[in-house]
Amino acid sequence: MAEPIGAAIVTIDGCVTVAVRDDLDDQAVLRLQDRLMEEVARRSAKGVIIDISGLEVVDTFAGRMLGAMAEMSRLLDARTIVVGMRPAVAMTLVDLGMTLDEVETALNADKAMALIADEPGLRSHRR
Amino acid sequence: MNPVSAPIADEAPRAVTLRAQSDVAVARQAAAQAMTAAGASAIGRTRFVTAVSEVARNAILHGGGGVVRFARREGPQGASIMAECRDRGPGIEDVGRALSDGYSSKRGLGLGLGGARRLVDLFEITTAPGQGTMVRLTSRAR
Amino acid sequence: MRDEGGLTRLLTASFDDIATRWIDEQTAEGVGRADLIPVDETRAQSRELLSALLRAMEAGGGDGPMADVAFDEVRDVLARIAEARIDRGVTPTEMAWFMHSLKPALFATIRSGDAPIEAALDEVMMAGRVVDRMAIHAMDSYVEKRETVIERQRAEMNEVSAPVVKLWDRIVTVPLIGTLDSWRAQTVMENLLEAIVAREAEVAIIDITGVGTVDTMVAQHLLKTAAAVRLMGAECVICGVSPKIAQTVVHLGVDLPNVVTRIDLESGLDYAFRKIGLKVVERDRDRERQRALRRS
């Protein structure tokens, strides 16, 4: 059994959701990635919703991990949507030069689920 | 100038040893605490802590580990926090290139230095091949 | 250098003469600004400053630094005079001349006295240095106070000039007016992003119709803001793009790839409605009337 990641993964309506905590270190993030993908495969989920409203800091490593998760779930035929990005985090990511083009975002879990329900399995045409 | 010479002489600095990747989170916490104690706003704190995170991770992944020290300075415009990160790694060969975006030494791992520079008020770097790297980040609290 | 007593004696003996001459000089130079400050007030302030100066000389201030404790009262009076004048729009130049016109008044009084030439010259030099120091100090605090006022006004203007407004359910807009410096651009970005969260907006319309010039810096700020909006999961439309702005942007070589732009707020709103899946249709008044009739 893998080490606990300290975050609850809940699957609702075919969407695997998790709220990321601020005190995760790099290894915990990688473990979270593993657990999420396991769950996606197990549930044949159509979506992954990652709530980062608890994150005060998203650096290039975390940004790349989010992109990796999006790509992994895409390969598993699920759509990843990141929600709850704080304004300060958005502004900081822009200064870092991270556009996270490969990652879909929405304001909150409700909007994310609506997006996934509308076009299950398809990428957003927004980008 | 040898980057690993005299340590900064200032009020009691907090130092975080950077050995494993898990230490990056510790460095972030220290940076956040320093900023909060100096009365920084959320956005100010986020920017500085993110920059520290980038630089600390670099020291571990590319510099073979090192140490980051924090100090608080009082200036005419209020308090500022300085983070000084040193490693005894191979040093950076082309700093100019490293500071421009898109440069990466390992596949998919950009150095994040250019980004860190944009996030702080004052960015200083001293490095040379075989002489380690020292990066100093300073930002006003408000 | 300590005042050997010359200036102190002068001010004690000829206080009224000096005060009168000074006020006359102010008027002659046209810096009395009787239109802004009542003559009585100017007279009272001038006399007050002279009294403070006399006491400073008596305390041994000489031509030493203004920070000296002997000049405490002088600094106080200068601060009050400066404050009164700034609020009423007196310019820094007029303030400087107000101070410097004390010199001719002192020199004339020294000249009309009966001191031997060498002593008189010493007194003139002393007087000159003392007035210079006071004038410089007055200017410093004047400029400092003006900057405080300007800063306060800037903050106030910032509050009102870029309010984020909820235009419709899920649509917010911010009209930008005037110039956009770095600090203001960051504040606007922060306010817009906070509003998007608070209003759960899906589209943010940035209206730049009121922005004077769009140079590289402004374009970069707009780009950053649009990128941040998108990162948070909303759409961004920049409207109010005139042919001139389009020309400037292309000539500047600024790359605006993923940014949606529209000519005016109307087209911006049209785009926003479509993005959130709404359509504006004309009411069928005939049917409404018939329905109303049937009900009654």
Coordinates of C-alpha atoms in Angstrom, one line a residue:
Chain A
M1 CA 0.0 0.0 0.0
A2 CA 1.4 3.3 -1.0
E3 CA 2.1 6.0 1.6
P4 CA -0.9 8.2 2.4
I5 CA -1.1 11.3 0.4
G6 CA -3.1 13.2 3.0
A7 CA -5.8 14.2 0.5
A8 CA -9.1 12.5 -0.1
I9 CA -9.9 11.3 -3.6
V10 CA -13.6 11.2 -4.2
T11 CA -15.4 10.1 -7.4
I12 CA -18.7 11.8 -8.2
D13 CA -20.6 11.3 -11.4
G14 CA -17.7 9.7 -13.2
C15 CA -15.3 12.5 -12.1
V16 CA -12.4 11.8 -9.9
T17 CA -11.9 14.8 -7.7
V18 CA -9.2 15.8 -5.2
A19 CA -8.4 18.9 -3.2
V20 CA -4.7 19.5 -3.0
R21 CA -3.2 20.7 0.2
D22 CA -0.6 23.3 0.6
D23 CA 1.9 21.4 2.5
L24 CA 2.6 18.7 -0.1
D25 CA 6.2 18.2 -1.0
D26 CA 7.5 17.0 -4.3
Q27 CA 7.4 13.3 -3.5
A28 CA 3.8 13.6 -2.2
V29 CA 2.8 15.2 -5.4
L30 CA 4.1 12.3 -7.4
R31 CA 2.3 9.9 -5.2
L32 CA -0.9 11.8 -5.7
Q33 CA -0.4 11.6 -9.4
D34 CA -0.1 7.8 -9.2
R35 CA -3.2 7.4 -7.0
L36 CA -5.3 9.7 -9.2
M37 CA -4.5 7.7 -12.3
E38 CA -5.1 4.5 -10.6
E39 CA -8.6 5.8 -9.6
V40 CA -9.3 7.0 -13.1
A41 CA -8.5 3.6 -14.5
R42 CA -10.4 1.8 -11.9
R43 CA -13.6 3.9 -12.3
S44 CA -13.2 4.3 -16.1
A45 CA -13.7 8.0 -15.2
K46 CA -14.5 10.5 -17.8
G47 CA -13.0 13.4 -15.9
V48 CA -10.4 14.5 -13.2
I49 CA -11.1 17.6 -11.2
I50 CA -8.1 18.9 -9.2
D51 CA -9.0 21.6 -6.8
I52 CA -6.0 23.9 -6.1
S53 CA -7.8 26.5 -4.0
G54 CA -5.6 25.4 -1.1
L55 CA -2.4 26.2 -2.9
E56 CA -0.7 29.5 -2.2
V57 CA 2.2 28.6 -4.4
V58 CA 2.3 26.9 -7.7
D59 CA 5.8 26.8 -9.1
T60 CA 7.2 25.4 -12.4
F61 CA 7.4 21.9 -10.9
A62 CA 3.8 21.9 -9.7
G63 CA 2.8 23.4 -13.1
R64 CA 4.5 20.7 -14.9
M65 CA 2.9 18.1 -12.7
L66 CA -0.5 19.4 -13.5
G67 CA 0.3 19.3 -17.2
A68 CA 1.6 15.7 -16.8
M69 CA -1.6 14.7 -15.0
A70 CA -3.7 16.2 -17.8
E71 CA -1.7 14.3 -20.4
M72 CA -1.9 11.0 -18.4
S73 CA -5.6 11.2 -17.9
R74 CA -6.1 12.1 -21.6
L75 CA -4.4 8.9 -22.5
L76 CA -6.9 7.2 -20.2
D77 CA -9.6 9.0 -22.1
A78 CA -10.5 11.3 -19.2
R79 CA -10.5 15.1 -19.1
T80 CA -8.5 17.0 -16.5
I81 CA -9.8 20.3 -15.3
V82 CA -8.0 22.4 -12.6
V83 CA -10.2 24.5 -10.5
G84 CA -9.9 27.1 -7.7
M85 CA -6.7 28.8 -8.8
R86 CA -6.1 31.9 -6.6
P87 CA -5.6 35.2 -8.3
A88 CA -2.2 35.6 -6.8
V89 CA -1.2 32.2 -8.2
A90 CA -2.5 33.1 -11.7
M91 CA -0.5 36.3 -11.7
T92 CA 2.6 34.6 -10.5
L93 CA 2.3 31.8 -13.1
V94 CA 2.1 34.5 -15.8
D95 CA 5.3 36.1 -14.5
L96 CA 7.0 32.6 -14.5
G97 CA 6.0 32.3 -18.1
M98 CA 3.9 29.2 -17.5
T99 CA 0.8 29.4 -19.7
L100 CA -0.3 25.8 -18.8
D101 CA -1.8 25.6 -22.3
E102 CA -2.2 21.9 -22.0
V103 CA -4.2 22.2 -18.8
E104 CA -7.9 23.1 -18.8
T105 CA -9.1 25.3 -16.0
A106 CA -12.4 26.4 -14.5
L107 CA -13.5 28.6 -11.7
N108 CA -14.9 25.9 -9.5
A109 CA -15.9 22.2 -9.4
D110 CA -19.5 22.9 -10.5
K111 CA -18.4 24.6 -13.7
A112 CA -15.8 21.9 -14.3
M113 CA -18.4 19.2 -14.0
A114 CA -20.7 21.1 -16.3
L115 CA -17.9 21.3 -18.9
I116 CA -17.2 17.5 -18.6
A117 CA -20.9 16.7 -18.9
D118 CA -21.3 18.8 -22.0
E119 CA -18.5 17.3 -24.0
P120 CA -17.4 14.1 -22.3
G121 CA -14.0 12.9 -23.4
L122 CA -13.4 15.9 -25.7
R123 CA -10.8 18.6 -25.1
S124 CA -12.0 22.2 -24.6
H125 CA -12.1 24.2 -27.8
R126 CA -11.2 27.2 -25.7
R127 CA -7.5 27.0 -26.5
Chain B
M1 CA 34.3 36.5 -6.9
N2 CA 34.1 33.1 -5.1
P3 CA 30.4 32.7 -4.5
V4 CA 30.9 30.5 -1.5
S5 CA 32.9 33.0 0.6
A6 CA 31.7 35.0 3.6
P7 CA 28.2 34.4 4.7
I8 CA 25.9 37.4 5.0
A9 CA 26.3 39.4 8.1
D10 CA 22.9 40.4 9.4
E11 CA 20.4 39.8 12.1
A12 CA 19.8 36.1 13.0
P13 CA 19.0 34.5 9.7
R14 CA 17.0 31.3 9.3
A15 CA 18.8 28.7 7.3
V16 CA 17.3 25.7 5.5
T17 CA 19.5 22.9 4.4
L18 CA 18.7 21.7 0.9
R19 CA 19.4 18.1 0.4
A20 CA 16.4 16.2 -0.9
Q21 CA 13.5 17.4 -2.9
S22 CA 11.4 17.4 0.2
D23 CA 13.4 20.3 1.5
V24 CA 12.0 22.6 -1.1
A25 CA 8.7 22.7 0.8
V26 CA 10.6 23.5 4.0
A27 CA 12.3 26.4 2.2
R28 CA 8.9 27.6 1.0
Q29 CA 7.6 27.6 4.6
A30 CA 10.5 29.5 5.9
A31 CA 10.2 32.1 3.1
A32 CA 6.4 32.4 3.8
Q33 CA 7.0 32.9 7.5
A34 CA 9.6 35.6 6.9
M35 CA 7.3 37.4 4.6
T36 CA 4.3 37.1 6.9
A37 CA 6.3 38.4 9.8
A38 CA 7.3 41.4 7.7
G39 CA 3.7 42.2 7.0
A40 CA 3.6 41.2 3.3
S41 CA 0.4 41.0 1.3
A42 CA -0.8 37.7 -0.1
I43 CA 0.3 38.5 -3.6
G44 CA 3.7 39.7 -2.4
R45 CA 4.2 36.6 -0.3
T46 CA 3.1 34.3 -3.1
R47 CA 5.5 35.9 -5.6
F48 CA 8.5 35.7 -3.3
V49 CA 7.9 32.2 -2.0
T50 CA 7.4 30.9 -5.6
A51 CA 10.8 32.4 -6.5
V52 CA 12.4 30.8 -3.5
S53 CA 10.9 27.5 -4.5
E54 CA 12.3 27.7 -8.0
V55 CA 15.8 28.6 -6.8
A56 CA 15.9 26.1 -4.0
R57 CA 14.8 23.3 -6.3
N58 CA 17.5 24.2 -8.7
A59 CA 20.1 24.0 -6.0
I60 CA 19.0 20.5 -5.2
L61 CA 18.5 19.2 -8.7
H62 CA 21.3 20.9 -10.5
G63 CA 23.6 22.1 -7.7
G64 CA 24.0 18.9 -5.7
G65 CA 22.3 20.5 -2.7
G66 CA 23.1 23.5 -0.7
V67 CA 21.6 25.9 1.8
V68 CA 19.2 28.9 1.7
R69 CA 19.4 31.6 4.3
F70 CA 16.8 34.2 5.1
A71 CA 17.4 37.7 6.5
R72 CA 15.2 40.7 7.1
R73 CA 16.3 44.1 6.3
E74 CA 14.8 47.4 7.2
G75 CA 14.9 50.1 4.6
P76 CA 13.4 53.5 3.9
Q77 CA 10.5 51.9 2.3
G78 CA 9.9 49.3 5.0
A79 CA 11.0 45.8 5.6
S80 CA 12.3 43.5 2.9
I81 CA 13.2 39.9 3.0
M82 CA 16.3 38.4 1.4
A83 CA 16.8 34.8 0.6
E84 CA 20.3 33.7 -0.3
C85 CA 20.7 30.3 -1.8
R86 CA 24.1 28.7 -2.3
D87 CA 25.2 25.5 -3.8
R88 CA 28.6 23.9 -4.5
G89 CA 27.5 22.4 -7.8
P90 CA 29.0 22.7 -11.2
G91 CA 27.9 26.3 -11.6
I92 CA 26.0 27.7 -14.6
E93 CA 27.9 28.0 -17.8
D94 CA 25.8 30.5 -19.6
V95 CA 23.9 32.7 -17.2
G96 CA 22.4 34.9 -19.9
R97 CA 20.9 31.9 -21.5
A98 CA 19.7 30.4 -18.3
L99 CA 17.9 33.6 -17.4
S100 CA 16.1 33.7 -20.7
D101 CA 13.0 31.6 -20.9
G102 CA 12.8 28.1 -22.4
Y103 CA 16.3 27.1 -21.5
S104 CA 16.6 23.6 -19.9
S105 CA 19.5 21.5 -19.1
K106 CA 17.6 18.3 -18.6
R107 CA 14.7 17.2 -20.7
G108 CA 11.5 19.1 -19.6
L109 CA 13.2 20.8 -16.7
G110 CA 13.6 24.5 -17.2
L111 CA 15.7 26.3 -14.7
G112 CA 13.0 28.7 -13.7
L113 CA 15.6 31.3 -13.0
G114 CA 14.2 33.8 -15.5
G115 CA 10.8 33.5 -13.9
A116 CA 12.2 33.9 -10.4
R117 CA 13.9 37.0 -11.5
R118 CA 10.6 38.5 -12.6
L119 CA 9.0 37.7 -9.4
V120 CA 11.3 39.6 -7.0
D121 CA 12.4 43.2 -6.6
L122 CA 16.2 42.4 -6.6
F123 CA 17.8 39.4 -8.2
E124 CA 21.5 38.7 -7.9
I125 CA 23.4 35.7 -9.2
T126 CA 27.0 34.8 -8.9
T127 CA 28.2 31.6 -10.6
A128 CA 31.0 30.2 -12.6
P129 CA 31.7 26.7 -14.0
G130 CA 33.1 24.6 -11.1
Q131 CA 32.5 27.3 -8.6
G132 CA 28.9 26.7 -7.5
T133 CA 26.1 29.1 -7.6
M134 CA 24.7 31.8 -5.4
V135 CA 21.4 33.4 -6.0
R136 CA 20.1 36.2 -3.9
L137 CA 16.4 37.2 -3.9
T138 CA 15.2 40.3 -2.2
S139 CA 11.7 41.7 -2.1
R140 CA 10.0 44.4 -0.1
A141 CA 7.3 43.2 2.1
R142 CA 4.8 45.8 0.8
Chain C
M1 CA 30.0 78.9 12.3
R2 CA 28.5 80.6 15.2
D3 CA 26.9 84.0 14.7
E4 CA 29.1 86.5 16.5
G5 CA 26.0 88.3 17.5
G6 CA 25.6 90.4 14.4
L7 CA 22.6 88.7 13.0
T8 CA 21.0 88.3 16.5
R9 CA 21.5 92.0 17.2
L10 CA 20.2 92.9 13.8
L11 CA 17.0 90.9 14.2
T12 CA 16.5 92.2 17.7
A13 CA 17.0 95.8 16.8
S14 CA 15.4 96.0 13.4
F15 CA 12.7 93.3 13.6
D16 CA 9.9 95.3 12.2
D17 CA 12.0 96.9 9.5
I18 CA 13.2 93.5 8.3
A19 CA 9.7 92.1 8.5
T20 CA 8.2 94.9 6.5
R21 CA 11.1 94.9 3.9
W22 CA 10.7 91.1 3.5
I23 CA 6.9 91.4 2.8
D24 CA 7.6 94.2 0.4
E25 CA 10.1 92.0 -1.4
Q26 CA 7.7 89.2 -1.6
T27 CA 5.1 91.4 -3.3
A28 CA 7.8 92.9 -5.6
E29 CA 8.8 89.4 -6.7
G30 CA 5.2 88.5 -7.2
V31 CA 5.3 85.6 -4.9
G32 CA 3.1 86.8 -2.2
R33 CA 0.1 85.2 -3.9
A34 CA -2.4 87.5 -2.3
D35 CA -4.9 85.8 -4.5
L36 CA -4.4 82.5 -2.7
I37 CA -3.2 83.6 0.7
P38 CA -4.7 86.6 2.5
V39 CA -2.1 89.3 3.1
D40 CA -2.7 89.3 6.8
E41 CA -1.8 85.6 7.0
T42 CA 1.4 86.1 5.0
R43 CA 2.4 89.0 7.2
A44 CA 1.7 86.9 10.4
Q45 CA 3.6 83.9 9.0
S46 CA 6.6 86.0 7.9
R47 CA 6.8 87.6 11.4
E48 CA 6.4 84.2 13.1
L49 CA 9.3 82.8 11.0
L50 CA 11.5 85.8 11.8
S51 CA 10.8 85.4 15.6
A52 CA 11.7 81.7 15.4
L53 CA 14.8 82.6 13.5
L54 CA 15.8 85.1 16.1
R55 CA 15.4 82.6 18.8
A56 CA 17.4 80.1 16.9
M57 CA 20.2 82.6 16.6
E58 CA 20.0 83.4 20.3
A59 CA 20.2 79.6 21.0
G60 CA 23.5 79.6 19.0
G61 CA 22.3 77.9 15.9
G62 CA 24.4 80.1 13.7
D63 CA 24.6 78.8 10.1
G64 CA 24.6 75.3 11.3
P65 CA 22.4 72.5 10.0
M66 CA 18.7 72.9 10.1
A67 CA 18.4 69.5 11.9
D68 CA 20.1 71.2 14.9
V69 CA 17.9 71.4 18.0
A70 CA 18.3 75.2 17.9
F71 CA 16.2 75.3 14.8
D72 CA 13.3 73.1 16.1
E73 CA 10.9 76.0 16.1
V74 CA 12.0 77.3 12.7
R75 CA 11.4 73.9 11.2
D76 CA 7.9 73.7 12.8
V77 CA 6.9 77.1 11.4
L78 CA 8.3 76.3 8.0
A79 CA 6.3 73.0 7.9
R80 CA 3.1 74.9 8.8
I81 CA 3.7 77.5 6.1
A82 CA 4.5 74.9 3.5
E83 CA 1.3 72.9 4.3
A84 CA -0.9 76.0 4.2
R85 CA 0.6 76.9 0.8
I86 CA 0.5 73.5 -0.8
D87 CA -3.2 73.0 -0.1
R88 CA -3.9 76.3 -1.8
G89 CA -1.8 75.6 -4.9
V90 CA 1.3 77.7 -4.4
T91 CA 4.0 76.4 -6.7
P92 CA 7.4 75.2 -5.4
T93 CA 9.1 78.1 -7.2
E94 CA 6.9 80.7 -5.5
M95 CA 7.7 79.0 -2.2
A96 CA 11.4 79.2 -2.9
W97 CA 11.2 82.8 -3.8
F98 CA 9.2 83.5 -0.6
M99 CA 12.2 82.3 1.4
H100 CA 14.9 83.9 -0.7
S101 CA 13.3 87.3 -0.7
L102 CA 14.3 87.5 2.9
K103 CA 17.9 88.1 1.8
P104 CA 17.5 91.5 0.2
A105 CA 15.5 92.6 3.3
L106 CA 18.4 91.5 5.6
F107 CA 21.1 93.0 3.3
A108 CA 19.3 96.3 3.0
T109 CA 19.0 96.5 6.8
I110 CA 22.7 95.6 7.3
R111 CA 23.7 98.3 4.8
S112 CA 21.7 101.0 6.4
G113 CA 23.3 100.2 9.7
D114 CA 26.6 101.7 10.9
A115 CA 28.8 98.6 11.3
P116 CA 32.3 98.8 9.7
I117 CA 32.6 97.3 6.3
E118 CA 34.2 94.1 7.4
A119 CA 31.7 93.3 10.1
A120 CA 28.9 94.2 7.7
L121 CA 30.3 91.8 5.1
D122 CA 30.5 89.0 7.8
E123 CA 26.9 89.7 8.7
V124 CA 25.9 89.6 5.0
M125 CA 27.6 86.2 4.5
M126 CA 26.1 84.8 7.7
A127 CA 22.6 86.0 6.8
G128 CA 23.0 84.6 3.3
R129 CA 23.9 81.2 4.6
V130 CA 21.2 81.0 7.1
V131 CA 18.5 82.0 4.7
D132 CA 19.9 79.5 2.1
R133 CA 19.6 76.7 4.7
M134 CA 16.1 77.7 5.6
A135 CA 15.1 77.9 1.9
I136 CA 16.5 74.5 1.1
H137 CA 14.8 72.9 4.1
A138 CA 11.5 74.6 3.1
M139 CA 11.8 73.3 -0.4
D140 CA 12.6 69.7 0.8
S141 CA 9.6 69.6 3.0
Y142 CA 7.5 71.3 0.4
V143 CA 8.3 68.7 -2.2
E144 CA 7.9 65.9 0.3
K145 CA 4.4 67.1 1.2
R146 CA 3.4 67.5 -2.4
E147 CA 4.5 64.0 -3.2
T148 CA 2.3 62.7 -0.3
V149 CA -0.7 64.6 -1.7
I150 CA 0.0 63.3 -5.2
E151 CA 0.3 59.8 -3.9
R152 CA -3.0 60.1 -2.0
Q153 CA -4.7 61.4 -5.1
R154 CA -3.3 58.7 -7.2
A155 CA -4.6 56.1 -4.8
E156 CA -8.0 57.7 -4.8
M157 CA -8.1 57.9 -8.5
N158 CA -7.1 54.3 -8.7
E159 CA -10.1 53.3 -6.6
V160 CA -12.6 55.0 -8.9
S161 CA -11.0 54.8 -12.3
A162 CA -11.0 51.1 -12.9
P163 CA -14.0 49.5 -11.1
V164 CA -14.9 46.0 -12.0
V165 CA -18.6 45.8 -12.9
K166 CA -20.8 42.7 -13.2
L167 CA -22.4 43.3 -16.6
W168 CA -24.5 40.1 -16.6
D169 CA -24.7 36.8 -14.9
R170 CA -21.2 35.3 -15.5
I171 CA -19.9 38.4 -17.3
V172 CA -17.8 41.1 -15.7
T173 CA -16.2 44.1 -17.3
V174 CA -13.6 46.7 -16.4
P175 CA -13.3 50.0 -18.2
L176 CA -9.8 51.3 -18.3
I177 CA -9.4 55.0 -18.5
G178 CA -6.3 57.2 -18.9
T179 CA -2.8 56.0 -18.6
L180 CA -1.7 52.6 -17.3
D181 CA 1.5 52.5 -15.4
S182 CA 3.0 49.3 -14.0
W183 CA 1.6 49.7 -10.5
R184 CA -1.9 50.6 -11.7
A185 CA -1.9 47.7 -14.2
Q186 CA -1.1 45.3 -11.4
T187 CA -3.9 46.7 -9.3
V188 CA -6.4 46.4 -12.1
M189 CA -5.3 42.9 -12.8
E190 CA -5.7 41.9 -9.1
N191 CA -9.2 43.6 -8.8
L192 CA -10.3 41.9 -12.1
L193 CA -9.2 38.5 -11.0
E194 CA -10.8 38.8 -7.5
A195 CA -14.0 39.9 -9.1
I196 CA -14.0 36.9 -11.4
V197 CA -13.8 34.7 -8.4
A198 CA -16.4 36.6 -6.4
R199 CA -18.9 36.8 -9.2
E200 CA -18.1 33.4 -10.7
A201 CA -17.7 35.1 -14.0
E202 CA -16.9 33.1 -17.1
V203 CA -16.1 36.0 -19.3
A204 CA -14.1 39.2 -18.5
I205 CA -14.4 42.1 -20.9
I206 CA -11.6 44.7 -20.7
D207 CA -12.7 47.9 -22.3
I208 CA -9.8 50.0 -23.4
T209 CA -11.8 52.6 -25.2
G210 CA -10.7 55.2 -22.7
V211 CA -7.0 54.4 -22.8
G212 CA -5.1 57.2 -24.4
T213 CA -2.1 55.5 -26.0
V214 CA -1.3 51.8 -26.3
D215 CA 2.4 51.4 -26.3
T216 CA 4.5 48.2 -25.8
M217 CA 4.2 48.4 -22.0
V218 CA 0.4 48.8 -22.0
A219 CA 0.1 46.0 -24.6
Q220 CA 2.3 43.7 -22.3
H221 CA 0.1 44.4 -19.3
L222 CA -3.0 43.6 -21.3
L223 CA -1.4 40.4 -22.5
K224 CA -0.5 39.4 -18.9
T225 CA -4.0 40.2 -17.6
A226 CA -5.6 38.1 -20.4
A227 CA -3.2 35.3 -19.7
A228 CA -4.0 35.4 -16.0
V229 CA -7.8 35.4 -16.7
R230 CA -7.5 32.4 -18.9
L231 CA -5.4 30.6 -16.3
M232 CA -8.1 30.9 -13.9
G233 CA -10.6 29.4 -16.2
A234 CA -12.4 32.4 -17.7
E235 CA -12.4 33.9 -21.1
C236 CA -11.0 37.4 -21.8
V237 CA -12.1 39.9 -24.4
I238 CA -10.3 43.2 -25.0
C239 CA -12.7 45.6 -26.6
G240 CA -12.3 49.2 -27.7
V241 CA -9.5 48.4 -30.2
S242 CA -9.4 51.2 -32.7
P243 CA -7.8 51.1 -36.1
K244 CA -5.0 53.3 -34.6
I245 CA -4.4 50.9 -31.8
A246 CA -4.4 47.9 -34.2
Q247 CA -1.8 49.8 -36.3
T248 CA 0.4 50.6 -33.3
V249 CA 0.3 47.0 -32.0
V250 CA 1.3 45.5 -35.3
H251 CA 4.0 48.0 -35.9
L252 CA 5.4 47.5 -32.4
G253 CA 5.7 43.8 -33.2
V254 CA 3.7 42.8 -30.1
D255 CA 2.5 39.3 -30.4
L256 CA -1.2 38.9 -29.4
P257 CA -1.9 35.3 -30.3
N258 CA -4.6 34.0 -28.0
V259 CA -6.2 37.3 -27.3
V260 CA -9.7 37.9 -28.5
T261 CA -10.3 41.6 -29.4
R262 CA -13.3 43.5 -30.5
I263 CA -13.9 47.0 -31.7
D264 CA -16.4 48.1 -29.0
L265 CA -18.2 47.1 -25.9
E266 CA -21.2 46.0 -27.9
S267 CA -19.3 43.5 -29.9
G268 CA -17.5 42.4 -26.8
L269 CA -20.8 41.8 -25.1
D270 CA -22.1 39.9 -28.1
Y271 CA -19.1 37.6 -28.0
A272 CA -19.5 37.1 -24.2
F273 CA -23.2 36.2 -24.6
R274 CA -22.3 33.6 -27.2
K275 CA -19.6 32.1 -25.0
I276 CA -21.9 31.6 -22.1
G277 CA -24.6 30.3 -24.4
L278 CA -27.1 33.1 -24.4
K279 CA -28.9 34.9 -27.2
V280 CA -30.7 38.1 -27.3
V281 CA -34.0 37.8 -29.1
E282 CA -36.6 40.3 -29.9
R283 CA -39.9 40.1 -28.0
D284 CA -42.9 39.0 -29.9
R285 CA -45.2 41.9 -28.7
D286 CA -48.3 40.6 -30.7
R287 CA -48.2 37.3 -29.0
E288 CA -47.6 38.9 -25.6
R289 CA -50.6 41.1 -26.1
Q290 CA -52.8 38.2 -27.2
R291 CA -51.8 36.2 -24.2
A292 CA -52.6 39.1 -21.9
L293 CA -56.0 39.5 -23.5
R294 CA -56.8 35.8 -23.2
R295 CA -55.9 35.9 -19.5
S296 CA -58.1 38.9 -18.7

